[in-house]
Short mmCIF file of C-alpha atoms and ligand atoms in Angstrom, two decimals:
data_model
loop_
_atom_site.label_atom_id
_atom_site.label_comp_id
_atom_site.label_asym_id
_atom_site.label_seq_id
_atom_site.Cartn_x
_atom_site.Cartn_y
_atom_site.Cartn_z
CA MET A 1 -20.68 6.98 7.98
CA LEU A 2 -17.33 8.59 8.61
CA LYS A 3 -18.42 12.22 9.33
CA GLY A 4 -16.21 13.94 11.82
CA LYS A 5 -13.50 11.28 11.37
CA THR A 6 -10.00 11.84 9.71
CA ALA A 7 -8.33 9.36 7.46
CA LEU A 8 -4.61 9.56 6.48
CA VAL A 9 -3.85 8.21 2.99
CA THR A 10 -0.19 7.82 1.89
CA GLY A 11 0.52 7.64 -1.78
CA ALA A 12 -2.58 9.74 -2.69
CA SER A 13 -1.21 11.40 -5.69
CA SER A 14 -2.01 8.41 -8.07
CA GLY A 15 -3.65 5.17 -8.63
CA LEU A 16 -5.14 3.28 -5.59
CA GLY A 17 -4.24 6.10 -3.08
CA ARG A 18 -6.32 8.59 -5.20
CA SER A 19 -9.20 6.01 -5.12
CA PHE A 20 -8.83 5.52 -1.36
CA ALA A 21 -9.00 9.36 -0.72
CA ASN A 22 -12.02 9.62 -3.06
CA LEU A 23 -13.96 6.90 -1.41
CA LEU A 24 -13.25 8.01 2.10
CA ALA A 25 -14.17 11.54 1.35
CA ALA A 26 -17.49 10.20 -0.23
CA LYS A 27 -18.27 8.49 3.04
CA GLY A 28 -17.87 11.78 4.84
CA ALA A 29 -14.26 11.58 6.15
CA ASP A 30 -11.94 14.52 6.30
CA LEU A 31 -8.44 13.62 4.86
CA VAL A 32 -4.76 14.08 5.32
CA ILE A 33 -3.11 13.16 1.95
CA THR A 34 0.56 12.59 1.38
CA ALA A 35 3.03 11.79 -1.47
CA ARG A 36 5.96 13.47 -3.12
CA ARG A 37 4.08 15.32 -5.89
CA GLY A 38 2.46 18.14 -4.06
CA ASP A 39 0.82 19.63 -7.24
CA ARG A 40 -1.24 16.46 -7.65
CA LEU A 41 -2.20 16.40 -4.02
CA LYS A 42 -3.35 20.06 -4.35
CA THR A 43 -5.54 19.23 -7.31
CA LEU A 44 -6.95 16.26 -5.55
CA ALA A 45 -7.71 18.32 -2.32
CA GLY A 46 -9.58 20.77 -4.46
CA GLU A 47 -11.68 18.10 -6.06
CA LEU A 48 -12.47 16.38 -2.78
CA GLU A 49 -13.54 19.65 -1.05
CA THR A 50 -15.77 20.63 -3.85
CA LYS A 51 -17.32 17.27 -4.59
CA HIS A 52 -17.72 15.99 -0.95
CA GLY A 53 -17.17 18.99 1.32
CA SER A 54 -14.26 17.35 3.09
CA THR A 55 -11.61 19.17 4.86
CA VAL A 56 -8.33 18.02 3.12
CA THR A 57 -4.75 18.60 4.52
CA ILE A 58 -2.02 18.04 2.10
CA ILE A 59 1.46 17.10 3.35
CA PRO A 60 4.14 16.58 0.46
CA LEU A 61 6.65 14.18 1.63
CA ASP A 62 9.22 11.63 0.52
CA LEU A 63 8.54 8.58 2.71
CA SER A 64 12.02 7.19 1.83
CA MET A 65 13.76 9.94 3.66
CA ARG A 66 14.89 9.33 7.32
CA GLY A 67 12.42 11.00 9.70
CA ALA A 68 9.54 11.22 7.20
CA ALA A 69 7.17 9.08 9.07
CA ALA A 70 7.78 10.80 12.29
CA GLU A 71 7.29 14.27 10.76
CA LEU A 72 3.96 12.90 9.21
CA PHE A 73 2.92 11.79 12.60
CA GLU A 74 3.80 14.96 14.23
CA ARG A 75 1.95 17.03 11.67
CA THR A 76 -1.26 14.93 12.07
CA GLU A 77 -1.09 15.08 15.89
CA ALA A 78 -0.97 18.85 15.71
CA ALA A 79 -4.31 19.01 13.86
CA GLU A 80 -7.50 19.40 15.78
CA THR A 81 -8.86 15.89 15.05
CA PRO A 82 -6.75 12.84 15.39
CA VAL A 83 -6.24 10.37 12.61
CA GLU A 84 -8.75 7.50 13.15
CA ILE A 85 -8.14 5.81 9.84
CA LEU A 86 -4.75 5.06 8.44
CA VAL A 87 -4.15 3.74 4.85
CA ASN A 88 -0.64 2.77 4.22
CA ASN A 89 -0.81 2.71 0.55
CA ALA A 90 2.42 4.35 -0.81
CA GLY A 91 4.72 1.86 -2.53
CA PHE A 92 6.46 0.82 -5.63
CA ALA A 93 8.20 -2.13 -7.39
CA THR A 94 11.29 -2.60 -9.39
CA LEU A 95 11.25 -4.90 -12.28
CA GLY A 96 14.50 -6.73 -13.15
CA THR A 97 16.94 -8.92 -11.32
CA PHE A 98 18.10 -7.85 -7.83
CA LEU A 99 21.86 -7.64 -8.91
CA ASP A 100 21.07 -5.55 -11.82
CA THR A 101 18.92 -3.01 -9.98
CA ALA A 102 20.54 0.06 -8.50
CA CYS A 103 21.45 -0.49 -4.80
CA GLU A 104 19.89 2.95 -3.81
CA ARG A 105 16.67 2.26 -5.61
CA SER A 106 16.31 -1.07 -3.65
CA ALA A 107 16.96 0.77 -0.36
CA GLU A 108 14.33 3.37 -1.35
CA LEU A 109 11.82 0.54 -1.95
CA LEU A 110 12.57 -1.01 1.42
CA ALA A 111 12.07 2.29 3.19
CA VAL A 112 8.76 3.19 1.37
CA ASN A 113 7.20 -0.22 1.22
CA MET A 114 8.27 -1.54 4.70
CA LYS A 115 9.94 1.01 7.12
CA SER A 116 7.59 3.86 6.60
CA PRO A 117 4.31 1.89 7.06
CA THR A 118 5.77 0.05 9.93
CA GLU A 119 6.71 3.24 11.74
CA LEU A 120 3.38 4.76 10.87
CA CYS A 121 1.65 1.65 12.39
CA TRP A 122 3.65 2.11 15.59
CA ARG A 123 3.15 5.81 16.03
CA LEU A 124 -0.43 6.05 14.99
CA GLY A 125 -1.31 2.57 16.32
CA ARG A 126 -0.25 3.69 19.90
CA ALA A 127 -2.36 6.82 19.75
CA MET A 128 -5.29 4.79 18.42
CA ARG A 129 -4.96 2.23 21.17
CA GLU A 130 -4.84 4.97 23.77
CA ARG A 131 -8.19 6.28 22.45
CA GLY A 132 -9.65 2.77 22.20
CA SER A 133 -10.40 2.97 18.53
CA GLY A 134 -8.83 3.10 15.00
CA ARG A 135 -8.55 1.37 11.73
CA ILE A 136 -5.47 0.62 9.75
CA LEU A 137 -5.48 -0.73 6.16
CA ASN A 138 -2.01 -1.84 4.94
CA VAL A 139 -1.63 -2.31 1.10
CA ALA A 140 0.23 -5.52 0.56
CA SER A 141 -0.11 -7.53 -2.73
CA PHE A 142 -0.91 -10.85 -4.12
CA ALA A 143 2.84 -11.03 -4.74
CA SER A 144 3.06 -11.56 -1.01
CA PHE A 145 2.09 -15.13 -1.47
CA THR A 146 5.20 -16.35 -3.14
CA PRO A 147 8.66 -15.27 -3.84
CA VAL A 148 8.87 -13.55 -7.30
CA PRO A 149 12.05 -13.72 -9.24
CA ASN A 150 12.59 -10.51 -11.27
CA MET A 151 10.61 -8.60 -8.61
CA ALA A 152 12.43 -10.20 -5.73
CA ILE A 153 12.66 -7.41 -3.09
CA TYR A 154 9.07 -6.09 -4.05
CA ALA A 155 7.47 -9.40 -3.39
CA ALA A 156 9.48 -9.97 -0.18
CA SER A 157 8.50 -6.45 1.00
CA LYS A 158 4.85 -7.31 0.49
CA ALA A 159 5.14 -10.61 2.26
CA TYR A 160 6.47 -8.58 5.19
CA VAL A 161 3.65 -6.18 5.08
CA ARG A 162 1.06 -9.00 4.94
CA ASN A 163 2.62 -11.06 7.79
CA PHE A 164 3.26 -8.02 9.91
CA SER A 165 -0.19 -6.84 9.42
CA GLU A 166 -1.96 -10.00 10.33
CA ALA A 167 0.27 -10.46 13.38
CA LEU A 168 -0.44 -6.95 14.59
CA SER A 169 -4.17 -7.36 14.01
CA ILE A 170 -4.13 -10.16 16.53
CA GLU A 171 -1.97 -8.33 19.03
CA LEU A 172 -4.60 -5.53 18.82
CA ASP A 173 -7.60 -7.84 19.48
CA GLY A 174 -9.81 -6.24 22.13
CA THR A 175 -8.19 -2.82 21.92
CA GLY A 176 -10.76 -1.26 19.52
CA VAL A 177 -7.95 -1.04 16.98
CA HIS A 178 -8.38 -2.99 13.80
CA VAL A 179 -5.81 -3.87 11.13
CA CYS A 180 -6.28 -5.32 7.66
CA ALA A 181 -3.89 -6.21 4.98
CA LEU A 182 -5.15 -5.79 1.27
CA CYS A 183 -3.63 -8.08 -1.28
CA PRO A 184 -4.55 -6.94 -4.81
CA GLY A 185 -3.45 -8.78 -8.08
CA PRO A 186 -2.79 -6.45 -11.04
CA VAL A 187 -4.48 -3.02 -10.78
CA ALA A 188 -4.49 -0.54 -13.73
CA THR A 189 -2.39 2.33 -12.21
CA ASP A 190 0.98 3.96 -12.92
CA PHE A 191 2.61 1.19 -10.85
CA TYR A 192 3.78 -0.73 -14.04
CA GLU A 193 5.19 2.56 -15.52
CA VAL A 194 7.17 3.05 -12.43
CA ALA A 195 8.26 -0.57 -12.01
CA GLY A 196 9.34 -1.27 -15.51
CA ARG A 197 10.82 2.26 -16.51
CA ALA A 198 14.40 1.05 -16.08
CA VAL A 199 14.01 -2.10 -18.20
CA GLY A 200 11.45 -0.76 -20.74
CA ARG A 201 8.51 -2.99 -19.80
CA THR A 202 5.79 -0.80 -18.65
CA ASP A 203 2.66 -2.32 -19.95
CA VAL A 204 -0.26 -2.95 -17.61
CA PRO A 205 -1.16 -6.64 -17.54
CA ALA A 206 -4.34 -7.64 -19.43
CA GLY A 207 -7.28 -8.18 -17.11
CA ALA A 208 -5.96 -5.74 -14.53
CA ALA A 209 -8.71 -4.52 -12.14
CA GLY A 210 -9.62 -0.76 -11.75
CA PRO A 211 -8.36 1.09 -8.67
CA ASP A 212 -11.78 2.24 -7.42
CA GLU A 213 -12.94 -1.43 -7.37
CA ILE A 214 -9.85 -2.57 -5.41
CA ALA A 215 -9.86 0.29 -3.06
CA GLY A 216 -13.56 -0.11 -2.34
CA ALA A 217 -13.02 -3.80 -1.46
CA GLY A 218 -10.17 -2.95 0.68
CA LEU A 219 -12.18 -0.33 2.73
CA ASP A 220 -15.19 -2.68 2.90
CA ALA A 221 -12.98 -5.39 4.33
CA LEU A 222 -11.40 -3.03 6.81
CA PHE A 223 -14.79 -1.84 8.22
CA ALA A 224 -16.16 -5.30 8.09
CA GLY A 225 -13.30 -6.31 10.54
CA LYS A 226 -11.34 -8.60 8.30
CA ARG A 227 -7.73 -9.23 8.83
CA LEU A 228 -6.84 -10.06 5.17
CA CYS A 229 -8.60 -8.98 2.03
CA LEU A 230 -7.98 -10.67 -1.36
CA PRO A 231 -10.26 -8.33 -3.41
CA VAL A 232 -10.60 -10.42 -6.65
CA ALA A 233 -12.51 -13.68 -6.12
CA LYS A 234 -10.29 -15.85 -8.46
CA ASP A 235 -7.37 -15.00 -6.19
CA HIS A 236 -8.67 -17.08 -3.33
CA MET A 237 -8.54 -20.15 -5.53
CA ASN A 238 -5.08 -19.09 -7.05
CA ALA A 239 -3.75 -18.74 -3.39
CA PHE A 240 -5.17 -22.15 -2.44
CA PHE A 241 -3.49 -23.86 -5.42
CA MET A 242 -0.30 -22.08 -4.85
CA ARG A 243 -0.08 -23.64 -1.39
CA LEU A 244 -0.60 -27.12 -2.91
CA LEU A 245 1.79 -26.95 -5.82
CA PRO A 246 5.65 -27.47 -5.26
CA ARG A 247 7.16 -24.01 -4.10
CA GLY A 248 9.99 -24.26 -6.79
CA PHE A 249 7.47 -24.62 -9.54
CA VAL A 250 5.27 -21.64 -8.35
CA MET A 251 8.45 -19.40 -8.01
CA LYS A 252 9.56 -20.26 -11.51
CA MET A 253 6.07 -19.59 -12.98
CA ALA A 254 5.96 -16.27 -11.06
CA GLY A 255 9.52 -15.28 -12.51
CA LYS A 256 8.27 -16.26 -16.07
CA GLU A 257 5.24 -14.10 -15.52
CA MET A 258 7.57 -11.12 -14.60
CA GLY A 259 9.61 -11.76 -17.70
CA LEU A 260 12.62 -13.27 -16.03
CA HIS A 261 15.62 -13.57 -18.61
CA LYS A 262 13.77 -11.11 -20.83
CA THR A 263 14.50 -7.94 -18.87
CA GLY A 264 17.73 -6.70 -17.68
CA GLY A 265 18.14 -3.78 -15.09
CA GLU A 266 19.99 -0.54 -14.58
CA GLU A 267 23.65 -0.36 -13.55
N1 LIG B 301 -0.98 -1.64 -9.20
C1 LIG B 301 -0.83 -2.92 -9.03
O1 LIG B 301 -0.89 -3.83 -9.72
C2 LIG B 301 -0.68 -3.20 -7.45
C3 LIG B 301 -0.91 -4.54 -7.08
C4 LIG B 301 -0.66 -4.93 -5.77
C5 LIG B 301 -0.30 -3.94 -4.83
N2 LIG B 301 -0.08 -2.59 -5.27
C6 LIG B 301 0.33 -1.69 -4.20
O2 LIG B 301 -0.67 -0.64 -4.28
C7 LIG B 301 -0.12 0.62 -3.59
C8 LIG B 301 -0.42 1.79 -4.50
O3 LIG B 301 0.23 1.51 -5.78
P1 LIG B 301 -0.43 1.97 -7.19
O4 LIG B 301 -0.78 0.81 -7.92
O5 LIG B 301 -1.54 3.00 -6.90
O6 LIG B 301 0.68 2.67 -7.94
P2 LIG B 301 0.92 4.30 -8.40
O7 LIG B 301 -0.26 4.73 -9.16
O8 LIG B 301 2.29 4.24 -8.81
O9 LIG B 301 0.94 4.95 -6.86
C9 LIG B 301 2.07 4.85 -6.01
C10 LIG B 301 1.87 6.01 -5.00
O10 LIG B 301 2.84 5.84 -4.05
C11 LIG B 301 3.58 7.09 -3.82
N3 LIG B 301 5.00 7.04 -3.57
C12 LIG B 301 6.00 6.28 -4.21
N4 LIG B 301 7.17 6.53 -3.71
C13 LIG B 301 7.02 7.39 -2.73
C14 LIG B 301 7.89 8.05 -1.78
N5 LIG B 301 9.23 7.82 -1.92
N6 LIG B 301 7.38 8.90 -0.88
C15 LIG B 301 6.05 9.07 -0.86
N7 LIG B 301 5.13 8.56 -1.70
C16 LIG B 301 5.55 7.74 -2.56
C17 LIG B 301 3.35 7.85 -5.24
O11 LIG B 301 3.42 9.28 -5.03
P3 LIG B 301 4.55 10.21 -5.62
O12 LIG B 301 5.21 9.55 -6.80
O13 LIG B 301 3.77 11.47 -5.75
O14 LIG B 301 5.47 10.39 -4.44
C18 LIG B 301 2.00 7.39 -5.57
O15 LIG B 301 0.98 8.16 -5.03
C19 LIG B 301 1.57 0.17 -3.64
O16 LIG B 301 1.87 -0.09 -2.28
C20 LIG B 301 1.68 -0.95 -4.38
O17 LIG B 301 2.78 -1.77 -4.12
C21 LIG B 301 -0.30 -2.22 -6.56
#
């Protein structure tokens, strides 16, 4: 289905990104994969080349660094085939209250979760519009539907990703470029280990979905031309009730769910 097309997946060293890369390769796509951990990317590239015969380019990069998105774009443009599918997946959360989280860590979050995907959408989106075709999947979160105390800037960053993606998808109507925001609830990945390391709460929530299932639903929605994907059926109902209930009540419940007043933070 995607033979001869190239997909760029950010955050491919783990979790959902690894699943996106696997599923895209299984559909015949060639890949450009990026994350900081180059050793993991190298192993994944070997697996994808052996299993699916894909051509895989690895670009180890820290997307929180100034200029990283531009460098990524330039290196993909220099390749023989342009990127036709962009999966902006790299991201992380910090568990704990905002004032108790290191300021540098929050700045890194904003760069990886918002600035980098925005810039990649701009750079690759313009190239796609010029060619008259392209697909962009931006990984937001179910946390984008309400402010979440104890994970405040993460939820706010994902609200940005969802709103930005939906608006962009309408701006690009009729250009051949399609944008979709994926909004998963809990997924069993290293996300919780990374988010809760500083406060010693790293358990994956009970009932978390598998990364292959969620990545598959996201790609199906992207290729079906949807602007928004809530991959778990019960989340449609949850989102509906969250709109009906008083906002203050929903926010307090969300904070309780995130262990507000049970976790501290780093200095
Ligand atoms: N798991 C969930 O419950 C859940 C729910 C909703 C949305 N999401 C979203 O899904 C996406 C993928 O997360 P995941 O669950 O798969 O977690 P994960 O297993 O921790 O993967 C996160 C990926 O992001 C990359 N990344 C983090 N910081 C980076 C940086 N500074 N520069 C470049 N790459 C960086 C990591 O690679 P390196 O560490 O190698 O750099 C890793 O490949 C994120 O956007 C997350 O917010 C997750």
